[in-house]
Amino acid sequence: MENTNIDRETLRELADEGNESALDRLADLVDAAGDLDELSELLDEGSLRAGFLLTRRAVAAGDLRELQRISDAGYDEAGSELERLLKASADEYRD
């Protein structure tokens, strides 16, 4: 297996040309670097992978506002996670 080290600039160029795999890989690299601003930009560009990664971070942090923002940006799973957290919170309140 050939080891390839693809830089972010190359991935960005491929993603800009419509390559979905490059967009997903770019989202992974940006997430690993902790660059949440760029990850949010990728979500705004339609990257479902970026939506997944941002949602995972927001759930871990319990950040309801961020989940709403991600959902509003088009990643439906964030809305589902938001509802799940709100329901869990309501259930805890009742107990």
PDB file of N, CA and C in Angstrom, residues 17-66:
ATOM      1  N   GLU A  17     -13.525  21.638  -6.766  1.00  0.00           N
ATOM      2  CA  GLU A  17     -13.899  21.101  -8.075  1.00  0.00           C
ATOM      3  C   GLU A  17     -15.035  20.081  -7.974  1.00  0.00           C
ATOM      4  N   GLY A  18     -15.540  19.879  -6.755  1.00  0.00           N
ATOM      5  CA  GLY A  18     -16.686  18.999  -6.571  1.00  0.00           C
ATOM      6  C   GLY A  18     -16.381  17.594  -6.110  1.00  0.00           C
ATOM      7  N   ASN A  19     -15.155  17.319  -5.714  1.00  0.00           N
ATOM      8  CA  ASN A  19     -14.787  15.984  -5.265  1.00  0.00           C
ATOM      9  C   ASN A  19     -15.231  15.800  -3.809  1.00  0.00           C
ATOM     10  N   GLU A  20     -16.266  14.982  -3.612  1.00  0.00           N
ATOM     11  CA  GLU A  20     -16.829  14.764  -2.276  1.00  0.00           C
ATOM     12  C   GLU A  20     -15.863  14.047  -1.337  1.00  0.00           C
ATOM     13  N   SER A  21     -15.095  13.098  -1.870  1.00  0.00           N
ATOM     14  CA  SER A  21     -14.126  12.377  -1.033  1.00  0.00           C
ATOM     15  C   SER A  21     -13.053  13.321  -0.503  1.00  0.00           C
ATOM     16  N   ALA A  22     -12.622  14.242  -1.338  1.00  0.00           N
ATOM     17  CA  ALA A  22     -11.636  15.232  -0.904  1.00  0.00           C
ATOM     18  C   ALA A  22     -12.232  16.144   0.160  1.00  0.00           C
ATOM     19  N   LEU A  23     -13.495  16.507  -0.002  1.00  0.00           N
ATOM     20  CA  LEU A  23     -14.170  17.351   0.986  1.00  0.00           C
ATOM     21  C   LEU A  23     -14.255  16.637   2.329  1.00  0.00           C
ATOM     22  N   ASP A  24     -14.586  15.344   2.297  1.00  0.00           N
ATOM     23  CA  ASP A  24     -14.653  14.554   3.535  1.00  0.00           C
ATOM     24  C   ASP A  24     -13.283  14.452   4.196  1.00  0.00           C
ATOM     25  N   ARG A  25     -12.252  14.184   3.404  1.00  0.00           N
ATOM     26  CA  ARG A  25     -10.893  14.066   3.940  1.00  0.00           C
ATOM     27  C   ARG A  25     -10.423  15.394   4.499  1.00  0.00           C
ATOM     28  N   LEU A  26     -10.758  16.483   3.827  1.00  0.00           N
ATOM     29  CA  LEU A  26     -10.410  17.813   4.318  1.00  0.00           C
ATOM     30  C   LEU A  26     -11.085  18.070   5.663  1.00  0.00           C
ATOM     31  N   ALA A  27     -12.342  17.677   5.789  1.00  0.00           N
ATOM     32  CA  ALA A  27     -13.053  17.841   7.063  1.00  0.00           C
ATOM     33  C   ALA A  27     -12.352  17.064   8.175  1.00  0.00           C
ATOM     34  N   ASP A  28     -11.901  15.860   7.868  1.00  0.00           N
ATOM     35  CA  ASP A  28     -11.181  15.064   8.873  1.00  0.00           C
ATOM     36  C   ASP A  28      -9.891  15.740   9.310  1.00  0.00           C
ATOM     37  N   LEU A  29      -9.135  16.273   8.341  1.00  0.00           N
ATOM     38  CA  LEU A  29      -7.875  16.953   8.673  1.00  0.00           C
ATOM     39  C   LEU A  29      -8.120  18.219   9.490  1.00  0.00           C
ATOM     40  N   VAL A  30      -9.123  18.974   9.101  1.00  0.00           N
ATOM     41  CA  VAL A  30      -9.452  20.214   9.805  1.00  0.00           C
ATOM     42  C   VAL A  30      -9.910  19.899  11.235  1.00  0.00           C
ATOM     43  N   ASP A  31     -10.694  18.838  11.385  1.00  0.00           N
ATOM     44  CA  ASP A  31     -11.147  18.418  12.711  1.00  0.00           C
ATOM     45  C   ASP A  31      -9.958  18.006  13.576  1.00  0.00           C
ATOM     46  N   ALA A  32      -9.057  17.227  13.006  1.00  0.00           N
ATOM     47  CA  ALA A  32      -7.877  16.786  13.748  1.00  0.00           C
ATOM     48  C   ALA A  32      -7.012  17.962  14.194  1.00  0.00           C
ATOM     49  N   ALA A  33      -7.003  19.024  13.385  1.00  0.00           N
ATOM     50  CA  ALA A  33      -6.243  20.229  13.725  1.00  0.00           C
ATOM     51  C   ALA A  33      -6.995  21.112  14.721  1.00  0.00           C
ATOM     52  N   GLY A  34      -8.260  20.788  14.967  1.00  0.00           N
ATOM     53  CA  GLY A  34      -9.053  21.587  15.905  1.00  0.00           C
ATOM     54  C   GLY A  34      -9.505  22.917  15.355  1.00  0.00           C
ATOM     55  N   ASP A  35      -9.531  23.063  14.044  1.00  0.00           N
ATOM     56  CA  ASP A  35      -9.910  24.319  13.399  1.00  0.00           C
ATOM     57  C   ASP A  35     -11.428  24.351  13.204  1.00  0.00           C
ATOM     58  N   LEU A  36     -12.136  24.763  14.243  1.00  0.00           N
ATOM     59  CA  LEU A  36     -13.600  24.743  14.217  1.00  0.00           C
ATOM     60  C   LEU A  36     -14.188  25.767  13.265  1.00  0.00           C
ATOM     61  N   ASP A  37     -13.489  26.871  13.056  1.00  0.00           N
ATOM     62  CA  ASP A  37     -13.979  27.870  12.110  1.00  0.00           C
ATOM     63  C   ASP A  37     -13.999  27.303  10.694  1.00  0.00           C
ATOM     64  N   GLU A  38     -12.905  26.647  10.311  1.00  0.00           N
ATOM     65  CA  GLU A  38     -12.866  26.075   8.967  1.00  0.00           C
ATOM     66  C   GLU A  38     -13.837  24.902   8.848  1.00  0.00           C
ATOM     67  N   LEU A  39     -13.981  24.139   9.918  1.00  0.00           N
ATOM     68  CA  LEU A  39     -14.932  23.026   9.900  1.00  0.00           C
ATOM     69  C   LEU A  39     -16.348  23.559   9.704  1.00  0.00           C
ATOM     70  N   SER A  40     -16.667  24.671  10.344  1.00  0.00           N
ATOM     71  CA  SER A  40     -17.972  25.306  10.155  1.00  0.00           C
ATOM     72  C   SER A  40     -18.150  25.797   8.724  1.00  0.00           C
ATOM     73  N   GLU A  41     -17.070  26.321   8.139  1.00  0.00           N
ATOM     74  CA  GLU A  41     -17.130  26.759   6.738  1.00  0.00           C
ATOM     75  C   GLU A  41     -17.414  25.573   5.813  1.00  0.00           C
ATOM     76  N   LEU A  42     -16.797  24.438   6.109  1.00  0.00           N
ATOM     77  CA  LEU A  42     -17.034  23.242   5.301  1.00  0.00           C
ATOM     78  C   LEU A  42     -18.493  22.791   5.415  1.00  0.00           C
ATOM     79  N   LEU A  43     -19.060  22.898   6.600  1.00  0.00           N
ATOM     80  CA  LEU A  43     -20.475  22.588   6.778  1.00  0.00           C
ATOM     81  C   LEU A  43     -21.321  23.521   5.925  1.00  0.00           C
ATOM     82  N   ASP A  44     -20.983  24.795   5.946  1.00  0.00           N
ATOM     83  CA  ASP A  44     -21.720  25.771   5.142  1.00  0.00           C
ATOM     84  C   ASP A  44     -21.605  25.480   3.643  1.00  0.00           C
ATOM     85  N   GLU A  45     -20.521  24.812   3.252  1.00  0.00           N
ATOM     86  CA  GLU A  45     -20.335  24.427   1.854  1.00  0.00           C
ATOM     87  C   GLU A  45     -21.064  23.127   1.511  1.00  0.00           C
ATOM     88  N   GLY A  46     -21.689  22.526   2.531  1.00  0.00           N
ATOM     89  CA  GLY A  46     -22.461  21.318   2.278  1.00  0.00           C
ATOM     90  C   GLY A  46     -21.808  20.019   2.679  1.00  0.00           C
ATOM     91  N   SER A  47     -20.734  20.078   3.446  1.00  0.00           N
ATOM     92  CA  SER A  47     -20.039  18.868   3.862  1.00  0.00           C
ATOM     93  C   SER A  47     -20.792  18.179   4.999  1.00  0.00           C
ATOM     94  N   LEU A  48     -21.360  17.022   4.695  1.00  0.00           N
ATOM     95  CA  LEU A  48     -22.041  16.246   5.725  1.00  0.00           C
ATOM     96  C   LEU A  48     -21.051  15.706   6.749  1.00  0.00           C
ATOM     97  N   ARG A  49     -19.842  15.404   6.302  1.00  0.00           N
ATOM     98  CA  ARG A  49     -18.807  14.919   7.225  1.00  0.00           C
ATOM     99  C   ARG A  49     -18.483  15.998   8.250  1.00  0.00           C
ATOM    100  N   ALA A  50     -18.382  17.240   7.809  1.00  0.00           N
ATOM    101  CA  ALA A  50     -18.138  18.344   8.740  1.00  0.00           C
ATOM    102  C   ALA A  50     -19.302  18.467   9.719  1.00  0.00           C
ATOM    103  N   GLY A  51     -20.528  18.298   9.235  1.00  0.00           N
ATOM    104  CA  GLY A  51     -21.693  18.317  10.111  1.00  0.00           C
ATOM    105  C   GLY A  51     -21.622  17.234  11.160  1.00  0.00           C
ATOM    106  N   PHE A  52     -21.226  16.037  10.741  1.00  0.00           N
ATOM    107  CA  PHE A  52     -21.080  14.926  11.679  1.00  0.00           C
ATOM    108  C   PHE A  52     -20.033  15.249  12.745  1.00  0.00           C
ATOM    109  N   LEU A  53     -18.879  15.738  12.308  1.00  0.00           N
ATOM    110  CA  LEU A  53     -17.782  16.026  13.236  1.00  0.00           C
ATOM    111  C   LEU A  53     -18.146  17.151  14.203  1.00  0.00           C
ATOM    112  N   LEU A  54     -18.773  18.190  13.698  1.00  0.00           N
ATOM    113  CA  LEU A  54     -19.204  19.289  14.569  1.00  0.00           C
ATOM    114  C   LEU A  54     -20.282  18.824  15.548  1.00  0.00           C
ATOM    115  N   THR A  55     -21.194  17.985  15.069  1.00  0.00           N
ATOM    116  CA  THR A  55     -22.256  17.465  15.937  1.00  0.00           C
ATOM    117  C   THR A  55     -21.649  16.636  17.056  1.00  0.00           C
ATOM    118  N   ARG A  56     -20.702  15.783  16.713  1.00  0.00           N
ATOM    119  CA  ARG A  56     -20.049  14.950  17.729  1.00  0.00           C
ATOM    120  C   ARG A  56     -19.401  15.823  18.805  1.00  0.00           C
ATOM    121  N   ARG A  57     -18.732  16.894  18.384  1.00  0.00           N
ATOM    122  CA  ARG A  57     -18.102  17.807  19.354  1.00  0.00           C
ATOM    123  C   ARG A  57     -19.153  18.521  20.212  1.00  0.00           C
ATOM    124  N   ALA A  58     -20.221  18.976  19.576  1.00  0.00           N
ATOM    125  CA  ALA A  58     -21.259  19.716  20.304  1.00  0.00           C
ATOM    126  C   ALA A  58     -21.970  18.816  21.316  1.00  0.00           C
ATOM    127  N   VAL A  59     -22.238  17.579  20.945  1.00  0.00           N
ATOM    128  CA  VAL A  59     -22.879  16.639  21.872  1.00  0.00           C
ATOM    129  C   VAL A  59     -21.968  16.398  23.065  1.00  0.00           C
ATOM    130  N   ALA A  60     -20.683  16.166  22.812  1.00  0.00           N
ATOM    131  CA  ALA A  60     -19.723  15.922  23.896  1.00  0.00           C
ATOM    132  C   ALA A  60     -19.655  17.100  24.856  1.00  0.00           C
ATOM    133  N   ALA A  61     -19.805  18.313  24.317  1.00  0.00           N
ATOM    134  CA  ALA A  61     -19.750  19.528  25.140  1.00  0.00           C
ATOM    135  C   ALA A  61     -21.114  19.906  25.713  1.00  0.00           C
ATOM    136  N   GLY A  62     -22.175  19.228  25.250  1.00  0.00           N
ATOM    137  CA  GLY A  62     -23.521  19.586  25.688  1.00  0.00           C
ATOM    138  C   GLY A  62     -23.934  20.967  25.201  1.00  0.00           C
ATOM    139  N   ASP A  63     -23.434  21.357  24.036  1.00  0.00           N
ATOM    140  CA  ASP A  63     -23.663  22.694  23.496  1.00  0.00           C
ATOM    141  C   ASP A  63     -24.938  22.721  22.631  1.00  0.00           C
ATOM    142  N   LEU A  64     -26.059  23.044  23.269  1.00  0.00           N
ATOM    143  CA  LEU A  64     -27.347  23.037  22.593  1.00  0.00           C
ATOM    144  C   LEU A  64     -27.435  24.093  21.499  1.00  0.00           C
ATOM    145  N   ARG A  65     -26.881  25.248  21.730  1.00  0.00           N
ATOM    146  CA  ARG A  65     -26.918  26.309  20.717  1.00  0.00           C
ATOM    147  C   ARG A  65     -26.148  25.921  19.459  1.00  0.00           C
ATOM    148  N   GLU A  66     -24.999  25.284  19.667  1.00  0.00           N
ATOM    149  CA  GLU A  66     -24.203  24.851  18.519  1.00  0.00           C
ATOM    150  C   GLU A  66     -24.948  23.763  17.742  1.00  0.00           C
TER     151      GLU A  66
END
